[in-house]
Each structure stands twice: as C-alpha cells, then as structure tokens.
mmCIF file of C-alpha atoms in Angstrom:
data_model
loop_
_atom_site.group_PDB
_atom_site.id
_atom_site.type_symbol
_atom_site.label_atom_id
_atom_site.label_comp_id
_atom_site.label_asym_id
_atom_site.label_seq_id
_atom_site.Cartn_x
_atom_site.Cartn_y
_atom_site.Cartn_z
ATOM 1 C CA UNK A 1 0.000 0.000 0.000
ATOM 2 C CA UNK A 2 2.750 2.417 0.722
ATOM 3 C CA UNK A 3 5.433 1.091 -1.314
ATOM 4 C CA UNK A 4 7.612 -0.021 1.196
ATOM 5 C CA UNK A 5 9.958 -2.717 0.820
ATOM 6 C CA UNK A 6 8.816 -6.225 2.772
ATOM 7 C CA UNK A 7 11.228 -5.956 5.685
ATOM 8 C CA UNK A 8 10.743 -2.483 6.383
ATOM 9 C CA UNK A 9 6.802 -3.348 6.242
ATOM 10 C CA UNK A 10 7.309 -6.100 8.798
ATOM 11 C CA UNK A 11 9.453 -3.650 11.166
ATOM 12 C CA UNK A 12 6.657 -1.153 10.578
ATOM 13 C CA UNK A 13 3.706 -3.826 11.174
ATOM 14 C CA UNK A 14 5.406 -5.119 14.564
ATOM 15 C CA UNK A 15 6.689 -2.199 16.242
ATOM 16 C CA UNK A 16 2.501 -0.973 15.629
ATOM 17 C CA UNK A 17 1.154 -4.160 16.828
ATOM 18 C CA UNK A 18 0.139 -5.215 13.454
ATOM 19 C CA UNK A 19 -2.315 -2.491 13.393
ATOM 20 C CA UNK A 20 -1.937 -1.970 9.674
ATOM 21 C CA UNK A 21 -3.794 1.665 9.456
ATOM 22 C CA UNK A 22 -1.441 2.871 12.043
ATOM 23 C CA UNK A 23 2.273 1.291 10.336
ATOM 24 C CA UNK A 24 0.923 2.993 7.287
ATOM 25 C CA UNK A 25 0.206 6.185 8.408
ATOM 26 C CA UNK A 26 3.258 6.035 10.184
ATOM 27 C CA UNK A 27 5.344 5.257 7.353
ATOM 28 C CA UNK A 28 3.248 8.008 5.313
ATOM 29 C CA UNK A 29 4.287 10.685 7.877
ATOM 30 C CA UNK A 30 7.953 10.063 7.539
ATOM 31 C CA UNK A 31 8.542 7.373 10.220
ATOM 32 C CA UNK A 32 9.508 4.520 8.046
ATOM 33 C CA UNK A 33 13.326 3.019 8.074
ATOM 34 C CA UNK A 34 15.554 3.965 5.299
ATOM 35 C CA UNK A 35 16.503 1.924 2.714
ATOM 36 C CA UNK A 36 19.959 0.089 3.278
ATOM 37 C CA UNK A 37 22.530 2.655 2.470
ATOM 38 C CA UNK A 38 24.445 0.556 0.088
ATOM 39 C CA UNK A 39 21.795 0.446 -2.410
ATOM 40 C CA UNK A 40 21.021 4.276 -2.654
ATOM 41 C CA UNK A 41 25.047 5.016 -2.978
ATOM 42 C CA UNK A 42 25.378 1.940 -5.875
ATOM 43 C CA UNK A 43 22.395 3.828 -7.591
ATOM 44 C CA UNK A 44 24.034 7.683 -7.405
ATOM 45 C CA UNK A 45 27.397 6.037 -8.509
ATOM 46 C CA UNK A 46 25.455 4.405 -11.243
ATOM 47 C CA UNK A 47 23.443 7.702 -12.185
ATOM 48 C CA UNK A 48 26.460 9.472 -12.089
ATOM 49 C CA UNK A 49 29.625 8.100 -13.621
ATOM 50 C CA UNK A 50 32.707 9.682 -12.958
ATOM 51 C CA UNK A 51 35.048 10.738 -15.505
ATOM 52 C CA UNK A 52 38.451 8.714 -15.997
ATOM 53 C CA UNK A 53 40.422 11.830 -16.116
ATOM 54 C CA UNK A 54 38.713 13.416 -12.803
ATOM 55 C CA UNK A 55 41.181 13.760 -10.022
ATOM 56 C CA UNK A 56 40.214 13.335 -6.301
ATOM 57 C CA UNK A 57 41.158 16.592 -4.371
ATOM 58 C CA UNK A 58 44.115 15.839 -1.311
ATOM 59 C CA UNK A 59 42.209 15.131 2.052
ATOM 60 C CA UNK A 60 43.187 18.293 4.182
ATOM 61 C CA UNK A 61 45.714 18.427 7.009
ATOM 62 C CA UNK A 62 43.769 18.282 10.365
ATOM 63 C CA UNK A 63 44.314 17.695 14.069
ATOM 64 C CA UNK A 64 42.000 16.049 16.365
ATOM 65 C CA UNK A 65 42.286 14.105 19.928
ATOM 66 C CA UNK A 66 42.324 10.372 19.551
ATOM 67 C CA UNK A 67 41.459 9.854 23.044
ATOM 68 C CA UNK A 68 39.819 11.995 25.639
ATOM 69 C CA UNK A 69 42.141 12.474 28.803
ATOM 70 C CA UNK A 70 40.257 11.093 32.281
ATOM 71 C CA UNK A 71 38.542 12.817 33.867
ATOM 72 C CA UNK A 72 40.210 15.066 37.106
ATOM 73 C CA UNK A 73 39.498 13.922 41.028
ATOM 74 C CA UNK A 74 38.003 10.510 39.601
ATOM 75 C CA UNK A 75 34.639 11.428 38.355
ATOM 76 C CA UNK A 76 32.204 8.775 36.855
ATOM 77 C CA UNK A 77 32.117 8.783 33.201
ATOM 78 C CA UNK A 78 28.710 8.761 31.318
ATOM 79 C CA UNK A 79 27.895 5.638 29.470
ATOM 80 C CA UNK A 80 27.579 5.812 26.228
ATOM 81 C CA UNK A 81 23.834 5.272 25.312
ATOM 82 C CA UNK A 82 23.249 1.705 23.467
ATOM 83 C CA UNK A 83 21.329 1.834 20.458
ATOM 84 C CA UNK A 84 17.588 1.408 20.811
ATOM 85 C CA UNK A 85 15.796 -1.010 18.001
ATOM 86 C CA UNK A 86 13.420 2.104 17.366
ATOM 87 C CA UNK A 87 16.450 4.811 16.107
ATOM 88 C CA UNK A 88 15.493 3.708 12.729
ATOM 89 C CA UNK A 89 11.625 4.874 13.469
ATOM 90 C CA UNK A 90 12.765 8.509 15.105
ATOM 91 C CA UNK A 91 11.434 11.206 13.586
ATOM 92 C CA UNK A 92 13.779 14.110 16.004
ATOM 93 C CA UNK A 93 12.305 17.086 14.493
ATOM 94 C CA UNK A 94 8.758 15.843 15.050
ATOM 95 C CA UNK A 95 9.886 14.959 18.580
ATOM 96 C CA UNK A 96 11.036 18.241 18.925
ATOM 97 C CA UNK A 97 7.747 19.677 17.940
ATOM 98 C CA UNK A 98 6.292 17.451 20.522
ATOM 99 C CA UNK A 99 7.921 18.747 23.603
ATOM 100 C CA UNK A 100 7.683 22.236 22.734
ATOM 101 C CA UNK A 101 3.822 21.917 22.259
ATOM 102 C CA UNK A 102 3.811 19.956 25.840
ATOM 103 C CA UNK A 103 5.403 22.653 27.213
ATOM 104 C CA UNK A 104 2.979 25.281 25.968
ATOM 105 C CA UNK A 105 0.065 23.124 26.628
ATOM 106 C CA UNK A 106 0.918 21.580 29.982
ATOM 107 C CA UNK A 107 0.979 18.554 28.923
ATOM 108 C CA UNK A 108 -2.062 18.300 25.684
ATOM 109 C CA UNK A 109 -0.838 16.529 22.585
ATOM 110 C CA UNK A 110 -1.743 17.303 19.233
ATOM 111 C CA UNK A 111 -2.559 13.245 18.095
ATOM 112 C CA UNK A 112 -1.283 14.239 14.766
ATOM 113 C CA UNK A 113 1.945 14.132 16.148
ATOM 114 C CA UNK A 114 2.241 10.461 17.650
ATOM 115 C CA UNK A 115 4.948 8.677 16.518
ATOM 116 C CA UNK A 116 6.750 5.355 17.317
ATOM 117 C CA UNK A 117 8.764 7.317 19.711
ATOM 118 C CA UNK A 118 5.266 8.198 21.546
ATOM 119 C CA UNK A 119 4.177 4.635 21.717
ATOM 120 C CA UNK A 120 6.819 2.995 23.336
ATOM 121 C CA UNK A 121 7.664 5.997 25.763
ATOM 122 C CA UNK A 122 8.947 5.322 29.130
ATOM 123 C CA UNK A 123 5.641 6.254 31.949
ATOM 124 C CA UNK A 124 7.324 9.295 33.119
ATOM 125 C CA UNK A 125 3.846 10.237 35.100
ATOM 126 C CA UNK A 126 4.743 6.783 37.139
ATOM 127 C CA UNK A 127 7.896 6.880 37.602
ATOM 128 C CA UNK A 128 10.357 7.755 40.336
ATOM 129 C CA UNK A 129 12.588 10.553 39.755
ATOM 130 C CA UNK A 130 15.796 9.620 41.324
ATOM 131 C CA UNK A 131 18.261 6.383 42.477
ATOM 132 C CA UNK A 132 17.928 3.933 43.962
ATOM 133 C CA UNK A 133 18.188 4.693 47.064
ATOM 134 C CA UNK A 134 15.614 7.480 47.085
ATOM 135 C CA UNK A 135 12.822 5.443 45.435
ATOM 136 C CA UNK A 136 13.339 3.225 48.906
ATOM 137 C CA UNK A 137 13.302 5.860 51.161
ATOM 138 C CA UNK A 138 10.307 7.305 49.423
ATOM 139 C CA UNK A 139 9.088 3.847 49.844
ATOM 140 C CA UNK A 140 9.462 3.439 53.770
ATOM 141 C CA UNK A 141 8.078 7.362 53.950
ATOM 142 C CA UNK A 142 4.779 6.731 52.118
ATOM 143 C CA UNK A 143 4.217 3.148 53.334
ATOM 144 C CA UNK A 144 4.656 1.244 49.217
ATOM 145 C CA UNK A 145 6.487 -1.213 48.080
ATOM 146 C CA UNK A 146 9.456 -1.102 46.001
ATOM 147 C CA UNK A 147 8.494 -2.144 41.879
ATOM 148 C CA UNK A 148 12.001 -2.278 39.604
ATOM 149 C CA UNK A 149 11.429 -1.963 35.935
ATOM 150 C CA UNK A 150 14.568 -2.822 34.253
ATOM 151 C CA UNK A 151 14.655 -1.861 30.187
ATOM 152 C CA UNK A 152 16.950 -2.876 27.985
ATOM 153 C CA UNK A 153 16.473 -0.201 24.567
ATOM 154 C CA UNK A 154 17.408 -3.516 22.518
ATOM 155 C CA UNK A 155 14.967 -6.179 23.272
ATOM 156 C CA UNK A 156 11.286 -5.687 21.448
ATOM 157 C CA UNK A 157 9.520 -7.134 24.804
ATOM 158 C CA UNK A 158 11.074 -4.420 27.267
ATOM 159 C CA UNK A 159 9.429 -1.756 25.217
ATOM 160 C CA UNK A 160 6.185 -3.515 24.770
ATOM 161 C CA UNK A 161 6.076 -3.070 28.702
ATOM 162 C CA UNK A 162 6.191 0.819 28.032
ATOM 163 C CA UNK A 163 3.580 0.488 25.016
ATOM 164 C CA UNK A 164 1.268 -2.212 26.324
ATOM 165 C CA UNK A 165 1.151 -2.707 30.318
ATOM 166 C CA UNK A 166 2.496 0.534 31.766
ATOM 167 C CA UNK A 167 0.251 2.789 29.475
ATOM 168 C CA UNK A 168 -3.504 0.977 30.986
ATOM 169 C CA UNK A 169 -5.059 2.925 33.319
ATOM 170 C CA UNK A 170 -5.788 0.222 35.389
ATOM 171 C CA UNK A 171 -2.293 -0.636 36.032
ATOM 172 C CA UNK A 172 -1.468 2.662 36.642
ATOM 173 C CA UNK A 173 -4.049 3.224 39.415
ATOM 174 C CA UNK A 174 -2.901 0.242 41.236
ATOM 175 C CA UNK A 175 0.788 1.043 40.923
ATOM 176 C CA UNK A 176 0.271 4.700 42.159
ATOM 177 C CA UNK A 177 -1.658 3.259 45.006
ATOM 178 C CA UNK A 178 0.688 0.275 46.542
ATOM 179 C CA UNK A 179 3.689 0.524 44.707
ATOM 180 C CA UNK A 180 7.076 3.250 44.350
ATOM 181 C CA UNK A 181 7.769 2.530 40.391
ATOM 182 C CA UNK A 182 11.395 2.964 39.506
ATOM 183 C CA UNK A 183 12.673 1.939 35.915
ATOM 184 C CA UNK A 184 15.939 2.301 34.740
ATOM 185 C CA UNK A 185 18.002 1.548 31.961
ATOM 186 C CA UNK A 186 20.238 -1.666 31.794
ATOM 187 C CA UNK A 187 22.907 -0.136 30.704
ATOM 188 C CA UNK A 188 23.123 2.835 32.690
ATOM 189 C CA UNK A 189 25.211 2.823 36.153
ATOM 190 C CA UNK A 190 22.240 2.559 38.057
ATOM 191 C CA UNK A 191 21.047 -0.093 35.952
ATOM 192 C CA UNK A 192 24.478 -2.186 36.456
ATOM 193 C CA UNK A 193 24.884 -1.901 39.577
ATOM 194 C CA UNK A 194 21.089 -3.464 40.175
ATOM 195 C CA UNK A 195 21.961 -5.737 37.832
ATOM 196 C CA UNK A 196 25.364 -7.175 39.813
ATOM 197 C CA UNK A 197 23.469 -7.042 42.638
ATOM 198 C CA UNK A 198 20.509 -9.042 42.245
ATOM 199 C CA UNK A 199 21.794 -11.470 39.558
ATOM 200 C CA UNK A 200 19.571 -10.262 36.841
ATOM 201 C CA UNK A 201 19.729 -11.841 33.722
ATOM 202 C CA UNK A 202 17.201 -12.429 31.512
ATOM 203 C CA UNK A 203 14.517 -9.500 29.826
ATOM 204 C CA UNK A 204 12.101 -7.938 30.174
ATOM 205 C CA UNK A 205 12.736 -7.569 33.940
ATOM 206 C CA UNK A 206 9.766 -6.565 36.728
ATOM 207 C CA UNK A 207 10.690 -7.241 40.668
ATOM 208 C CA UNK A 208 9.241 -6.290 43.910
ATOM 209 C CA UNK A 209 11.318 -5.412 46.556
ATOM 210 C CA UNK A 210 10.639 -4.579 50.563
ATOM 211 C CA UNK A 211 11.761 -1.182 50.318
ATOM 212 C CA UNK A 212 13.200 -1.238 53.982
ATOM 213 C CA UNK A 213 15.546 -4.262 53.474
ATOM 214 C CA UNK A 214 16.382 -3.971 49.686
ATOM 215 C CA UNK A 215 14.743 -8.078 49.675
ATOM 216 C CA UNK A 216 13.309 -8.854 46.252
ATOM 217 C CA UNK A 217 10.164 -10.592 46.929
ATOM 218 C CA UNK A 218 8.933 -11.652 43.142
ATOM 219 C CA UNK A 219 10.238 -11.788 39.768
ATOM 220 C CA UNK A 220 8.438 -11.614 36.483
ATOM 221 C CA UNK A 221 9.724 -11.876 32.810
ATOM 222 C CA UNK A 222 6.591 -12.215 30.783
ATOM 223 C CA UNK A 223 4.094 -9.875 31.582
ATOM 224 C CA UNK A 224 1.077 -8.628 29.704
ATOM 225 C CA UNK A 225 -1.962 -6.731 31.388
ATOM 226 C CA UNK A 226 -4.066 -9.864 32.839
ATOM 227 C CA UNK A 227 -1.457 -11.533 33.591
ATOM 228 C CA UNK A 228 -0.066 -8.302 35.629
ATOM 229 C CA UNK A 229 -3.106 -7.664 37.082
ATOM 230 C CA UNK A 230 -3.193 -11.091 38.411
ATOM 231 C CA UNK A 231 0.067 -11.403 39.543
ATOM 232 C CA UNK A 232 -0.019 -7.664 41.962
ATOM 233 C CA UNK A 233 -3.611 -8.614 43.042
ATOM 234 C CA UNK A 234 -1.844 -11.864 44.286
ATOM 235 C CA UNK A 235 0.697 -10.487 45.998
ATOM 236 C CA UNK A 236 -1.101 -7.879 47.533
ATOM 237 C CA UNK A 237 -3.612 -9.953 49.043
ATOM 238 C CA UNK A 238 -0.588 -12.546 50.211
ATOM 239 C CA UNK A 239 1.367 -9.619 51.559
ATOM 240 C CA UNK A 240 -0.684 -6.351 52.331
ATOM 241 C CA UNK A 241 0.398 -3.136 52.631
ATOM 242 C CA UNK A 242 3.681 -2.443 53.357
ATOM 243 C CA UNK A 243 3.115 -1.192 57.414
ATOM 244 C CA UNK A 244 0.361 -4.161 57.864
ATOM 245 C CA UNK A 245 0.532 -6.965 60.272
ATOM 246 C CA UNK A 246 1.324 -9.498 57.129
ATOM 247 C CA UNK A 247 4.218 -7.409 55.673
ATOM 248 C CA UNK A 248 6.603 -7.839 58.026
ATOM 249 C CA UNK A 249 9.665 -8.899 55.910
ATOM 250 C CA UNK A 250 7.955 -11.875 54.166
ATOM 251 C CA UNK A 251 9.225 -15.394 55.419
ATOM 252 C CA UNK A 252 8.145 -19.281 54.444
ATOM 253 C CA UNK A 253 4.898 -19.524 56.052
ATOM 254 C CA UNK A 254 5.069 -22.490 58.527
ATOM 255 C CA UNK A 255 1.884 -24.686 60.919
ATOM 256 C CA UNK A 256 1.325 -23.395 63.881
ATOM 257 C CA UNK A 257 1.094 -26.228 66.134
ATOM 258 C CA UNK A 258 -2.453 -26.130 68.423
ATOM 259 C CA UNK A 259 -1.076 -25.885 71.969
#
C-alpha cells in the first residue's frame, strides 16, 4: 500500500502491533526506516559516472584528539547510550515539535503528532525521579512497596512493557496506590549496579522489593496486562500493605502447632 519494501513493512507492522492503518500512516508521515545505504550510494554512482580523467582533491591536514584524557578527582564517566531497536523509526524534528507543544500546553498533545517514539515511551507520570536509594526511602516514607522496571532499549519485549502494560489505566491506578515505580536503563550505572546485585539476567525484567531491606520478593519476565493484574492482586492480598501486620519482611509460612 505504501510502497515499502517487505522488511521495512514487517518492522513497521510489529513495532505498531500489526495495526496496519497505524504502520501505514506512520510510514506516510515520515517514520519509516531507510533503505539500506548501500543500495542508494550503488544507484548515485550508477546515475552518475565519474570521468576517468577526474582527479580526487588531497584530504586536508587536520588535528583532532584520539582519546579523551580522564577525567580530574576521579569522576564517573557517562555511558555511552546503546542503540535502541526504534532509532530507525525517530522522527527528532517531530519529537522536537512534541515537547515544545507539551510545554505550551501543559501537557495536551496534538494526536497528529504520535509517533513510534510516543508509543513505546517510558511512563514518566509513574515513575520515580531519582536512584535507587531514594525510590526506597520514598518507599518506607509513604508506606509502598518497592516495583524495579529494568529496560533494555534492545529487546522488542522491554518496550512492549512501556507500550502495552504501563500505558492501561488500570495498572497505573494500582501502581500509584501500593507501589514506588522505579525503571531504569540496563545499561546505565544505576542499571548495572542493580543488575550485579541481584543477579539479573534475563529481559524484560519486573521485581518487587521490601523497600526497607532492599529483599526482592517476586520476579516476572513475561508480563502482559491480565497476567499483571493477576500477579499484583496476588501479591497484595498474600502480603498487604507495606506497614500491615502481614508485611513484616515476608518469610516461608510455617503450621502453627495447636497448643
């Protein structure tokens, strides 16, 4: 329908769900992958010959650092950002339309600018704004438990979290009610420092931890909505809320022997 080629159409058709209306208007609206690079150049070297007696120019003399010197007084350096599955979708002016308009409007979207980059956002409006360590003292202070998100930008299931589960409004009430959300990055410092911690390895990634001990209590890996919804009402009818008489750091439950 658009003219795009099959793999580009599949990319298109699974990063929208398969909702075929949406991949095309997507693609329409300038959100489609590029072609592979080595075609386009073979065609503009084909459309354009070059003459046998053209000469190239000399490259100009130039002087650049090779390496960066460390940093002074041992200061962290910044990861350098992996490379999300979804670059290929990104659309940065349109994104930079976005924000300005959210600005403006506190917050209103025009829906003619959604984009891949809007569906598979991060739930900013759940999440906790800072480390670790703050989302469990926030988590001790207001009486929730501790829920870890960890994403990695390279696996297609992580960001179906941020599309699918963390975008229903019925998750989101009962996360804002029980729960301190933190999500971070895998490959951030935060991210591998959880990671070493707790032994993670396998994505997507969803814990819940006793904010006053650091314990992890549960561990999912496949998660859609039901199944979510399931699994939280579970656990807070096994465990309460966090201050209740069944919350006490969670042990094996063992028969009370009738004296």
């Amino acid at each position: 329908i658009a003219g795009a080629s099959e793999s580009v159409g599949k990319h298109m058709l699974e990063a929208c769900n398969n909702n075929l209306e949406m991949a095309v208007t997507m693609f329409l609206d300038g959100g489609g992958i590029a072609e592979e690079p080595s075609t386009s150049s073979a065609a503009v070297s084909a459309a354009r010959p070059h003459p046998e007696d053209e000469v190239r120019a000399p490259i100009p003399q130039k002087q650049e650092i090779l390496v960066e010197p460390e940093p002074l007084f041992g200061a962290p350096k910044r990861r350098r950002p992996a490379r999300s599955i979804f670059d290929g979708f990104r659309d940065f002016q349109t994104e930079t339309i976005r924000q300005e308009q959210e600005l403006r409007n506190g917050g209103a979207v025009d829906k003619k600018l959604t984009t891949l980059a809007d569906l598979f956002r991060p739930p900013i409006d759940l999440m906790h704004k800072g480390s670790f360590e703050t989302a469990k003292e926030c988590g001790q202070m207001q009486n929730k438990w501790l829920m870890i998100n960890i994403q990695n930008v390279q696996d297609f299931a992580c960001q179906c979290l941020n599309r699918d589960v963390w975008s229903n409004e019925a998750v989101k009430n009962i996360i804002r009610d029980h729960f301190i959300f933190w999500q971070v990055y895998h490959d951030s410092e935060e991210g591998q420092r959880y990671i070493q911690f707790y032994k993670l390895a396998d994505f997507p990634y969803v814990s819940i931890l006793d904010p006053r001990t650091g314990q992890k209590l549960v561990e999912w890996h496949q998660l859609d909505v039901t199944s979510f919804l399931d699994q939280v009402t579970g656990f807070l009818s096994e465990h309460g809320q966090l201050d209740g008489h069944s919350s006490s750091p969670p042990q094996k439950c063992s028969r009370s022997v009738s004296v």
